[in-house]
Every structure is written in C-alpha cells, then in structure tokens.
Coordinates of C-alpha atoms in Angstrom, one line a residue:
M1 CA 17.1 96.9 -109.6
R2 CA 18.3 93.8 -111.5
L3 CA 17.3 91.5 -108.6
K4 CA 13.9 93.1 -108.7
S5 CA 13.4 92.5 -112.3
V6 CA 14.5 88.9 -112.0
I7 CA 11.9 88.3 -109.3
C8 CA 9.2 90.0 -111.2
A9 CA 10.0 87.8 -114.3
F10 CA 10.0 84.6 -112.2
L11 CA 6.4 85.6 -110.6
L12 CA 5.0 86.3 -114.1
T13 CA 6.2 83.0 -115.5
L14 CA 4.6 81.1 -112.5
S15 CA 1.4 83.0 -112.7
L16 CA 1.0 81.9 -116.5
L17 CA 1.9 78.4 -115.6
F18 CA -1.0 78.3 -113.0
V19 CA -3.4 80.0 -115.3
G20 CA -2.8 77.3 -117.9
L21 CA -3.6 74.6 -115.7
D22 CA -7.1 72.9 -115.9
W23 CA -8.1 73.2 -112.2
S24 CA -11.7 72.0 -112.8
Q25 CA -10.2 68.6 -113.8
A26 CA -7.8 68.6 -110.8
A27 CA -10.4 69.4 -108.3
T28 CA -13.1 67.0 -109.3
P29 CA -11.7 63.8 -107.7
N30 CA -11.5 65.5 -104.3
A31 CA -14.8 67.3 -104.5
A32 CA -17.0 66.9 -101.5
K33 CA -19.9 64.7 -101.9
H34 CA -23.4 65.1 -100.6
Y35 CA -24.2 62.9 -97.7
T36 CA -26.8 61.0 -99.8
E37 CA -23.9 60.0 -102.3
L38 CA -21.7 58.4 -99.7
E39 CA -21.3 54.6 -100.0
L40 CA -20.7 53.0 -96.6
P41 CA -19.3 49.5 -96.1
P42 CA -21.9 46.8 -94.8
L43 CA -22.2 46.5 -91.1
P44 CA -19.8 44.1 -89.4
E45 CA -21.2 40.6 -88.4
V46 CA -21.7 40.7 -84.7
K47 CA -21.6 37.5 -82.6
L48 CA -22.0 36.9 -79.0
P49 CA -18.6 36.1 -77.4
A50 CA -18.0 32.7 -75.8
Y51 CA -19.2 32.6 -72.3
E52 CA -19.7 30.0 -69.4
K53 CA -23.0 29.6 -67.6
F54 CA -23.4 27.4 -64.5
R55 CA -25.5 27.1 -61.4
L56 CA -24.4 26.6 -57.9
K57 CA -26.0 24.0 -55.7
N58 CA -27.9 26.7 -53.8
G59 CA -29.5 27.9 -57.0
M60 CA -27.5 31.0 -57.8
T61 CA -26.9 31.3 -61.6
V62 CA -23.4 32.6 -62.7
Y63 CA -22.2 33.8 -66.0
L64 CA -18.4 34.0 -66.7
L65 CA -16.8 36.0 -69.7
P66 CA -12.9 36.3 -69.7
D67 CA -11.5 39.4 -71.1
R68 CA -7.7 39.7 -70.9
E69 CA -7.1 43.2 -72.4
L70 CA -6.6 44.8 -68.9
P71 CA -5.8 43.6 -65.5
L72 CA -9.3 44.3 -64.1
I73 CA -12.2 42.2 -63.1
T74 CA -15.8 43.5 -62.9
G75 CA -18.9 41.8 -61.7
T76 CA -22.7 42.5 -61.6
A77 CA -25.4 40.8 -59.5
M78 CA -29.1 41.2 -60.5
I79 CA -31.6 40.3 -57.5
R80 CA -35.3 39.6 -58.4
T81 CA -36.9 42.4 -56.5
G82 CA -37.5 46.1 -57.1
E83 CA -39.1 49.4 -56.0
R84 CA -42.6 48.2 -57.5
L85 CA -42.7 45.6 -54.6
E86 CA -42.5 48.0 -51.8
P87 CA -45.6 48.9 -49.8
G88 CA -47.3 52.0 -51.2
D89 CA -47.3 53.7 -47.7
R90 CA -43.5 53.3 -47.5
T91 CA -42.6 54.5 -51.0
G92 CA -38.9 54.9 -51.0
L93 CA -38.1 51.8 -48.9
A94 CA -36.5 49.8 -51.8
K95 CA -34.2 52.5 -52.7
L96 CA -33.0 52.9 -49.1
V97 CA -32.4 49.1 -49.1
G98 CA -30.2 49.5 -52.1
T99 CA -28.3 52.4 -50.5
V100 CA -27.9 51.3 -46.9
M101 CA -26.9 47.7 -47.8
R102 CA -23.6 49.2 -49.0
T103 CA -23.3 52.3 -46.6
G104 CA -24.5 50.5 -43.5
G105 CA -21.7 48.0 -43.4
T106 CA -21.8 44.3 -42.5
K107 CA -21.5 41.9 -39.6
K108 CA -17.7 42.0 -40.0
H109 CA -17.0 45.6 -41.2
T110 CA -18.7 49.0 -40.8
G111 CA -19.4 51.0 -43.9
D112 CA -16.5 53.4 -43.2
E113 CA -14.2 50.3 -42.7
L114 CA -15.4 48.9 -46.1
N115 CA -14.7 52.4 -47.8
Q116 CA -11.1 52.2 -46.5
L117 CA -10.5 48.6 -47.7
L118 CA -11.7 49.2 -51.1
E119 CA -10.0 52.6 -51.4
Q120 CA -6.6 51.0 -50.6
R121 CA -7.0 48.7 -53.5
A122 CA -8.5 51.1 -55.9
A123 CA -11.5 48.9 -56.0
S124 CA -15.4 49.5 -55.6
V125 CA -18.4 47.8 -54.5
E126 CA -21.9 49.5 -55.0
T127 CA -25.5 48.4 -54.5
S128 CA -28.7 50.0 -55.7
M129 CA -32.4 49.5 -56.6
N130 CA -34.5 50.4 -59.6
E131 CA -38.2 49.7 -60.3
S132 CA -37.8 46.2 -61.5
M133 CA -34.4 44.9 -59.9
G134 CA -32.0 45.1 -57.3
T135 CA -28.4 45.3 -58.4
A136 CA -24.8 44.9 -56.8
S137 CA -21.5 45.4 -58.6
F138 CA -17.9 45.3 -58.0
Q139 CA -14.6 46.2 -59.8
S140 CA -11.1 45.1 -58.9
L141 CA -7.5 44.8 -59.9
T142 CA -6.9 41.2 -60.9
E143 CA -4.4 40.9 -58.0
D144 CA -7.0 42.0 -55.3
I145 CA -10.0 39.8 -56.5
D146 CA -9.9 37.5 -53.7
T147 CA -10.2 40.3 -51.1
V148 CA -12.7 42.4 -53.3
L149 CA -15.0 39.5 -54.2
G150 CA -15.0 38.5 -50.5
L151 CA -16.2 42.0 -49.5
F152 CA -18.9 41.9 -52.3
A153 CA -20.1 38.5 -51.0
E154 CA -20.2 39.9 -47.5
I155 CA -22.2 43.1 -48.3
L156 CA -24.8 40.8 -50.2
R157 CA -24.8 38.2 -47.4
E158 CA -24.4 40.0 -44.3
P159 CA -25.6 43.6 -44.3
V160 CA -26.6 45.1 -41.1
F161 CA -28.5 48.4 -42.3
A162 CA -26.7 50.4 -39.5
E163 CA -29.3 52.9 -37.9
D164 CA -27.0 56.0 -38.3
K165 CA -26.5 55.4 -42.0
L166 CA -30.2 54.8 -42.4
E167 CA -30.9 58.2 -40.9
L168 CA -28.3 59.8 -43.1
A169 CA -29.9 58.2 -46.2
K170 CA -33.4 59.3 -45.2
T171 CA -32.2 63.0 -44.7
Q172 CA -30.6 62.8 -48.2
E173 CA -33.7 61.6 -49.7
K174 CA -35.8 64.3 -48.0
G175 CA -33.4 66.8 -49.3
Q176 CA -34.0 65.4 -53.1
I177 CA -37.8 65.7 -52.2
T178 CA -37.5 69.4 -51.4
R179 CA -35.7 70.1 -54.6
R180 CA -37.8 68.0 -57.1
N181 CA -39.7 71.0 -58.5
D182 CA -36.5 72.9 -59.5
N183 CA -36.3 71.3 -63.0
P184 CA -39.3 71.7 -65.3
D185 CA -38.2 68.6 -67.3
A186 CA -38.3 66.5 -64.0
I187 CA -41.7 67.8 -63.3
A188 CA -43.0 67.0 -66.7
R189 CA -41.5 63.4 -66.7
R190 CA -42.9 62.7 -63.1
E191 CA -46.3 64.1 -63.6
F192 CA -46.8 62.6 -67.1
R193 CA -46.1 59.0 -65.6
K194 CA -48.9 59.7 -63.0
L195 CA -51.2 60.8 -65.8
I196 CA -50.6 57.5 -67.7
Y197 CA -50.2 54.8 -65.0
G198 CA -52.2 56.5 -62.1
K199 CA -50.8 58.4 -59.2
N200 CA -50.9 55.3 -57.0
S201 CA -49.3 52.9 -59.4
P202 CA -45.8 51.6 -58.4
Y203 CA -44.7 52.7 -61.8
A204 CA -45.5 56.4 -61.0
R205 CA -45.9 57.1 -57.3
T206 CA -43.5 59.4 -55.9
T207 CA -41.5 59.2 -52.5
E208 CA -42.9 61.8 -50.0
I209 CA -41.5 63.0 -46.7
A210 CA -44.3 61.1 -45.0
T211 CA -43.5 57.8 -46.6
I212 CA -39.8 58.2 -45.8
D213 CA -40.7 59.2 -42.1
K214 CA -42.6 55.7 -41.8
I215 CA -39.6 53.6 -42.8
S216 CA -37.6 52.0 -40.0
R217 CA -34.6 49.8 -39.9
D218 CA -36.8 46.7 -39.3
D219 CA -38.6 47.4 -42.6
L220 CA -35.3 47.4 -44.3
I221 CA -34.3 44.1 -42.8
K222 CA -37.7 42.7 -43.6
F223 CA -37.5 43.7 -47.4
Y224 CA -34.0 42.4 -47.6
Q225 CA -35.0 38.9 -46.1
Q226 CA -37.9 38.7 -48.5
Y227 CA -35.9 38.8 -51.7
Y228 CA -32.1 38.5 -51.0
Y229 CA -31.1 34.9 -51.3
P230 CA -28.9 32.9 -53.8
N231 CA -31.7 31.3 -55.7
N232 CA -33.2 34.7 -56.5
M233 CA -30.0 36.0 -57.9
I234 CA -28.0 36.0 -61.1
L235 CA -24.1 36.8 -61.0
G236 CA -22.0 37.7 -63.9
V237 CA -18.1 38.4 -63.9
T238 CA -16.0 39.6 -66.8
G239 CA -12.3 40.5 -67.0
D240 CA -8.9 39.2 -66.4
F241 CA -9.3 35.6 -65.0
E242 CA -9.0 31.9 -65.6
P243 CA -12.5 30.6 -65.7
A244 CA -11.6 27.5 -63.7
K245 CA -10.0 29.6 -60.9
M246 CA -12.9 32.2 -60.9
K247 CA -15.4 29.4 -60.6
N248 CA -13.6 28.0 -57.6
L249 CA -13.5 31.5 -56.0
I250 CA -17.1 32.1 -56.5
Q251 CA -17.9 28.6 -55.0
A252 CA -15.7 29.6 -51.9
K253 CA -17.6 32.8 -51.4
F254 CA -21.1 31.9 -52.0
A255 CA -21.7 28.0 -52.1
D256 CA -22.4 27.9 -48.4
W257 CA -25.1 30.7 -48.6
R258 CA -28.3 28.8 -47.7
P259 CA -31.2 29.3 -50.3
T260 CA -34.8 29.9 -49.5
P261 CA -36.9 26.8 -49.6
K262 CA -40.0 28.8 -50.8
P263 CA -38.8 31.4 -53.4
I264 CA -41.3 34.3 -53.4
K265 CA -43.0 34.8 -56.8
P266 CA -44.6 38.1 -56.5
Q267 CA -47.4 39.2 -58.6
L268 CA -46.7 42.1 -60.8
P269 CA -49.0 45.0 -60.4
P270 CA -51.5 45.4 -63.1
V271 CA -51.3 48.3 -65.7
S272 CA -53.8 50.2 -67.4
Q273 CA -54.1 53.7 -68.7
A274 CA -55.4 56.1 -66.2
N275 CA -56.4 58.9 -68.3
L276 CA -57.6 58.2 -71.9
G277 CA -56.8 61.7 -73.2
G278 CA -57.2 65.2 -71.9
V279 CA -55.0 68.3 -71.4
F280 CA -53.2 68.9 -68.3
F281 CA -51.1 71.8 -67.1
V282 CA -48.6 72.6 -64.4
D283 CA -48.1 76.4 -63.9
Q284 CA -44.5 77.7 -63.6
P285 CA -44.7 81.4 -63.8
Q286 CA -40.9 81.8 -64.0
L287 CA -40.5 79.8 -67.3
T288 CA -40.0 81.4 -70.6
Q289 CA -40.9 78.3 -72.6
S290 CA -43.1 75.4 -72.3
N291 CA -42.2 71.8 -71.6
I292 CA -44.6 69.4 -73.6
L293 CA -45.2 65.7 -73.3
I294 CA -47.8 64.0 -75.4
G295 CA -48.4 60.2 -75.3
H296 CA -50.2 57.1 -74.1
L297 CA -49.7 53.5 -72.8
G298 CA -47.1 51.6 -74.8
G299 CA -46.0 48.0 -74.9
Q300 CA -43.3 45.5 -74.2
F301 CA -40.0 44.4 -75.9
N302 CA -41.3 40.9 -76.6
S303 CA -44.1 42.1 -78.9
P304 CA -43.6 40.6 -82.2
D305 CA -44.3 44.2 -83.6
Y306 CA -41.5 45.9 -81.6
P307 CA -38.9 45.8 -84.6
A308 CA -41.3 47.6 -86.9
L309 CA -42.3 50.1 -84.0
D310 CA -38.8 50.7 -83.5
V311 CA -38.2 51.6 -87.1
M312 CA -41.3 53.8 -86.9
T313 CA -39.5 55.8 -84.1
S314 CA -36.5 56.3 -86.5
V315 CA -38.8 57.7 -89.1
L316 CA -40.1 60.3 -86.5
N317 CA -36.6 61.1 -85.0
G318 CA -33.2 62.5 -85.7
F319 CA -31.8 64.6 -88.5
G320 CA -33.9 63.9 -91.5
G321 CA -36.9 62.6 -89.4
R322 CA -40.2 63.8 -89.8
L323 CA -40.5 65.7 -86.6
F324 CA -37.1 67.4 -87.2
N325 CA -38.0 68.4 -90.7
E326 CA -41.4 69.8 -89.9
L327 CA -41.4 71.2 -86.4
R328 CA -37.8 72.4 -86.3
S329 CA -36.6 73.0 -89.9
R330 CA -39.9 74.1 -91.6
Q331 CA -41.9 75.8 -88.7
G332 CA -39.1 76.7 -86.4
L333 CA -41.0 75.6 -83.3
A334 CA -38.3 73.8 -81.2
Y335 CA -34.5 73.1 -81.2
S336 CA -35.2 69.5 -80.2
V337 CA -38.4 67.5 -80.7
Y338 CA -38.9 63.8 -80.3
G339 CA -41.4 60.9 -80.6
V340 CA -40.5 57.4 -79.1
W341 CA -42.1 54.0 -78.8
S342 CA -40.5 53.1 -75.4
P343 CA -41.4 49.6 -74.3
R344 CA -40.3 47.7 -71.1
H345 CA -39.4 44.1 -70.5
D346 CA -42.3 42.9 -68.5
Y347 CA -45.0 45.6 -68.3
P348 CA -46.3 48.2 -70.8
G349 CA -44.0 51.1 -71.4
L350 CA -45.0 54.5 -73.1
F351 CA -45.5 55.9 -76.4
I352 CA -44.1 59.5 -75.7
A353 CA -43.6 62.6 -77.8
G354 CA -42.6 66.1 -76.9
G355 CA -39.9 69.0 -76.7
Q356 CA -39.6 72.5 -75.6
T357 CA -40.9 75.6 -77.3
R358 CA -41.4 79.1 -76.5
S359 CA -44.4 80.0 -74.7
D360 CA -46.4 81.8 -77.4
A361 CA -45.8 78.7 -79.7
T362 CA -47.3 76.2 -77.2
V363 CA -50.6 75.6 -78.9
Q364 CA -48.8 75.4 -82.5
F365 CA -46.3 72.9 -81.2
I366 CA -48.9 70.6 -79.9
Q367 CA -51.1 70.8 -83.0
A368 CA -48.1 70.1 -85.2
L369 CA -46.9 67.1 -83.0
K370 CA -50.1 65.6 -83.1
A371 CA -50.5 66.1 -86.8
E372 CA -47.2 64.3 -87.3
I373 CA -48.3 61.4 -85.2
K374 CA -51.6 61.1 -87.2
R375 CA -49.6 61.3 -90.4
L376 CA -47.8 57.9 -89.6
Q377 CA -51.2 56.3 -89.8
T378 CA -52.5 58.1 -93.0
E379 CA -49.3 58.6 -95.1
P380 CA -47.0 55.7 -96.0
V381 CA -43.3 56.4 -95.3
S382 CA -41.4 56.9 -98.7
D383 CA -38.7 54.8 -99.9
R384 CA -36.0 57.2 -98.8
E385 CA -37.6 57.6 -95.4
L386 CA -37.6 53.8 -94.8
K387 CA -34.1 53.4 -95.9
L388 CA -32.8 56.1 -93.7
A389 CA -35.0 54.8 -90.7
K390 CA -33.7 51.2 -91.1
E391 CA -30.1 52.3 -91.7
S392 CA -30.3 54.5 -88.5
T393 CA -31.8 51.6 -86.4
L394 CA -29.3 48.9 -87.8
N395 CA -26.3 51.2 -87.3
S396 CA -27.1 51.5 -83.6
F397 CA -27.2 47.8 -83.4
V398 CA -23.4 47.4 -83.1
F399 CA -23.1 49.7 -80.1
N400 CA -24.9 46.9 -78.1
F401 CA -21.6 45.1 -78.2
E402 CA -19.0 47.7 -77.4
N403 CA -17.5 46.0 -74.5
P404 CA -17.6 42.5 -72.8
L405 CA -19.4 43.9 -69.6
Q406 CA -22.1 45.5 -71.8
V407 CA -22.7 42.2 -73.6
L408 CA -22.7 40.1 -70.4
T409 CA -25.1 42.5 -68.7
R410 CA -27.6 42.2 -71.7
I411 CA -27.4 38.4 -71.6
M412 CA -28.1 38.5 -67.9
R413 CA -31.0 40.9 -68.3
Y414 CA -32.6 38.6 -70.9
A415 CA -32.2 35.7 -68.5
Y416 CA -33.7 37.9 -65.7
F417 CA -36.8 38.7 -67.7
G418 CA -37.2 35.2 -69.4
Y419 CA -36.1 36.4 -72.9
P420 CA -34.2 34.3 -75.2
E421 CA -30.5 34.8 -75.4
D422 CA -30.5 35.6 -79.0
F423 CA -33.3 38.0 -78.7
L424 CA -31.4 40.9 -80.0
F425 CA -30.3 39.1 -83.2
R426 CA -34.0 38.1 -83.9
Y427 CA -34.9 41.9 -83.5
R428 CA -32.0 42.7 -86.1
E429 CA -33.4 40.1 -88.6
K430 CA -37.0 41.6 -88.2
V431 CA -35.7 45.3 -88.6
E432 CA -33.8 44.2 -92.0
T433 CA -37.0 42.8 -93.3
T434 CA -39.4 45.8 -92.1
T435 CA -41.4 47.4 -95.0
A436 CA -43.2 50.8 -95.5
A437 CA -46.5 48.8 -95.1
D438 CA -45.4 47.3 -91.9
I439 CA -44.7 50.7 -90.4
Q440 CA -48.1 52.0 -91.4
T441 CA -49.8 48.9 -90.0
V442 CA -48.1 49.2 -86.6
A443 CA -49.0 52.7 -86.5
K444 CA -52.6 52.2 -87.2
K445 CA -52.6 49.4 -84.7
Y446 CA -50.7 50.7 -81.8
L447 CA -50.9 54.6 -82.0
K448 CA -54.0 55.9 -80.4
P449 CA -54.5 59.7 -81.5
D450 CA -57.8 59.9 -79.5
N451 CA -56.2 58.7 -76.2
L452 CA -53.3 60.9 -76.4
V453 CA -52.7 62.7 -72.9
T454 CA -51.0 66.1 -73.3
L455 CA -49.1 67.8 -70.4
V456 CA -47.7 71.3 -70.5
V457 CA -45.3 72.6 -68.0
G458 CA -45.1 76.4 -68.4
N459 CA -46.0 80.0 -67.7
Q460 CA -49.8 80.1 -68.0
T461 CA -50.0 83.9 -68.7
A462 CA -47.5 83.8 -71.6
I463 CA -49.2 80.9 -73.4
K464 CA -50.9 82.9 -76.1
P465 CA -53.3 81.5 -77.5
P466 CA -54.4 79.7 -74.5
L467 CA -54.5 75.9 -74.2
T468 CA -58.4 76.1 -74.3
Q469 CA -58.0 76.7 -78.0
I470 CA -57.2 72.8 -78.3
A471 CA -59.4 71.6 -75.4
N472 CA -62.6 72.5 -73.8
Q473 CA -61.3 71.5 -70.4
V474 CA -57.7 72.1 -69.2
T475 CA -57.0 70.3 -65.9
P476 CA -54.4 71.9 -63.6
I477 CA -51.9 70.0 -61.6
D478 CA -50.9 70.9 -58.2
V479 CA -47.1 70.1 -57.7
T480 CA -46.9 71.4 -54.1
I481 CA -44.7 69.2 -52.1
P482 CA -46.6 67.7 -49.1
G483 CA -44.8 68.7 -45.8
I484 CA -42.9 71.6 -47.3
K485 CA -44.2 75.2 -46.8
P486 CA -44.2 76.9 -50.2
P487 CA -41.9 80.1 -50.2
T488 CA -43.7 83.3 -49.3
S489 CA -43.6 86.1 -51.9

C-alpha cells in the first residue's frame, strides 16, 4: 500500500507540472505551415558541362562528354531518317529497319551471336526508329569498350537484315496490330491524330497487315542504303573515358566508313489540319466511362511564343491548375484532366486537352473543358495563378540536367533539328519574363475554339444526354482492323 501511495503522489505531481506548462507557446515554432507560406530557396544555376565536338573526315559529327563517376560508357547515334519518310503503301517499313538492323545480325556475326557476345560482357546495343529519326545506342563497361564499340559500329555499317529475323519481326508487328483496339486510350490517341493530320499523313497513318505483307528484305536494304551513312549521322558518347583515347577509338571504328557524295535532303511532308472542328465518336459498348480528347493543330518549339504557351499549359494543369480546380475539385467530373500545348521540333504539334469521365457525364465534361479553354482568352490569369504556373515551369527546368547522358542527348537533338545549343537557356529566360498579359495574348493568338475537334471513345447507349446535345452531327469512326475478322457474338 505504501508503494502504491508513493506512485500515486508522483503521478499527481507530474500531472500538475504538465498542466502548468504553456503548451501553446511550446508548439508554435513547430506548427505546420500552409503550402502557400513555404519559402523555398532559389533555383540552382544550371550550366552545360564541358564537352568536345569534332567531325571525322567522312562527315560524322561526334560529341564527347566524360563522366568518371561509374566504370560505364554509353553512346547514342542519331540518323537523319524516320518513319515519316517511308512509302505510304509500306507503312511499318522504317520500324522494321530499326528492329531487324539489330536482330538480323551483320556480315561477321548473326543476331544470336551478337546477343551472346554482348551478354557475356553485360553490355547492350540497340537500334530503333521513330517518326523523325533513326537511333542506335550502346552501353558497356569501361574495360570492354573496344569490343562493344566495334560491335556497335558493325551493326551500323554492315547489317544483313536476315530473312528469318525479318519474318519474325513482321509476325510480331501483325500481333500488335490485332491487339491495337484493346486499350481505349490507344484508340483515342491514334484516331485523334488522324482527325487532325489526316489519315494518310505520315504523322497519323497506321501500320496495317496489308502494308506489312508488302515489305520485303530488299525494301529494308534500300531504305537503309538511302539514309545510313556517316555524313548523315551524329554520335555522342559519355562515361568513363579519356577524351583523347575515345577519339582515337572512334576514328579506328568509323573513319574508313565511306560517306555518300550526294546526301539526300528529303522534303518534309506538308502539314495542315484535316478537320476544322466536329464531334467524332468511337463506340465501345464494354466501357463504363468515356475517353475524351479535344484539340487542334499546334506549333513548333522554335516559335518565339513557345515559353509563354508553356506557362499557359501550367495555368491549366496540375494541382491548383484551372482544369483540376474546376473539372475535378468543383464539378467532380474526372480524376485526371489535362490541357497541353504540345509542339514538335520541325513540324506542327498539337494543342490537346482531355481526360476520362463516367459515361453519363460525357457532355458536361466536354462543355466544361471547352469553357476553360475559352476562359484563357477572356479572363486574365491572376497574380497567384501566374506565380504558381511560372514556378512549376521553372522548377521542372532543372530535371533537363539530371545526368550527363540526358544533357548530351539534348545537345545532339538540338544539333539534329538545327536549334541553337543554348535554346533551353533562352527558353528559361523567356519563361522568367512571361506576364499575365503575355498568356492572354498567346491564348487569343493560338487557341482556336471554333476549330476544336472533339473525339469520344465510349459506350454510346450509356452517354446520357447524347452527344447530339453539343453538335448537330456526330460522326462515327469505324476502328475495325482490315484483314481481321471481328469476333462473333
């Protein structure tokens, strides 16, 4: 009992002591602040690292950027070609060139032998093709660079496009074609590009089984011979090397590659908007929500107004952006919604907005999205919106310099498309000086509410009210895959 009394007395004293403390004063210094009250340090100054640029006698341009942090060396080549240069009746040819160049082997090694040689050294060599360039890359331990760079050069210079590997690649491509309607997002993106650029445009046309069947090994060889030569290529290497030794190694692997005396300067396909407005619909009865895209033809990165347009995008997007606040938070129409001015380097990109919403909210979502686009033209952004948009845009700037490979690839890309090497820094300076008036000016100049194309991928019977409430004519789009029998019910 005595022990119990002592313990009770101790607890009573301790409780009186706690009551006597002024906890409001003690807690104040550590009280959580609202995010608007946070003071963040200024952005760090970003500079391009020192790199070397030189040209081989055969015309190949080379960039070197040493980085001794890890015993690895990485290289990338950009070849002036692309899917947009393939014949329309052989859509898919360029992609097959990019694939079979690597898998089909060389004059010295089969594709399987190349796999074994690279796997033994934990190295890789890959080739591919996109709409505006061909690419080839390698990664190697420093100690294996002589061998791996030799294989890399061999693949670029002496591919044989083995017939069996071509047939395998064609079979795989056909498999992808048969599955292309499995994802409503993919349907929306594919069909929207057709609506903007036109179904026969190289920026929108799709690979079909018929176009794949027409492609032969001779087609691959001809396409390769048109574009793959040293004076049509940029090579960049970064990693653990001495520049002088790497320069000599590149000379040894590539200097005797003969250039073409008459480089091809292909004319880029013209671009114009195929549909100046309209509402289009892809019926997918199995869906419980609608995938919606709205937009029109956009512009290029080298537009003097691009920085202001990019800030305008930040006004629309993200937490605190107009679309998030209005369509998600206030109206509860979507979990994600976006609007983006999305330019390209050497042809007009897109202005595109969209998201997903439940079927019965489709019309309301479209009306709200269009209203926010129009509001950019009629209602100036507030000081708070401008500050948040510029901070968001500038804070993302530093992520362009996360690692040497990323920096070097960007420098090479600017050289490839004819942009100044300091383009990104000019962009940053213009973002910093963008005003609310600038945003409204570019919104009025570049956004075309009357030319907005609207595409809905959804369940027609579940969309209530129907799309005819926002358009007198709703044009259906048939996404049946030619050469594939639709499943029977």
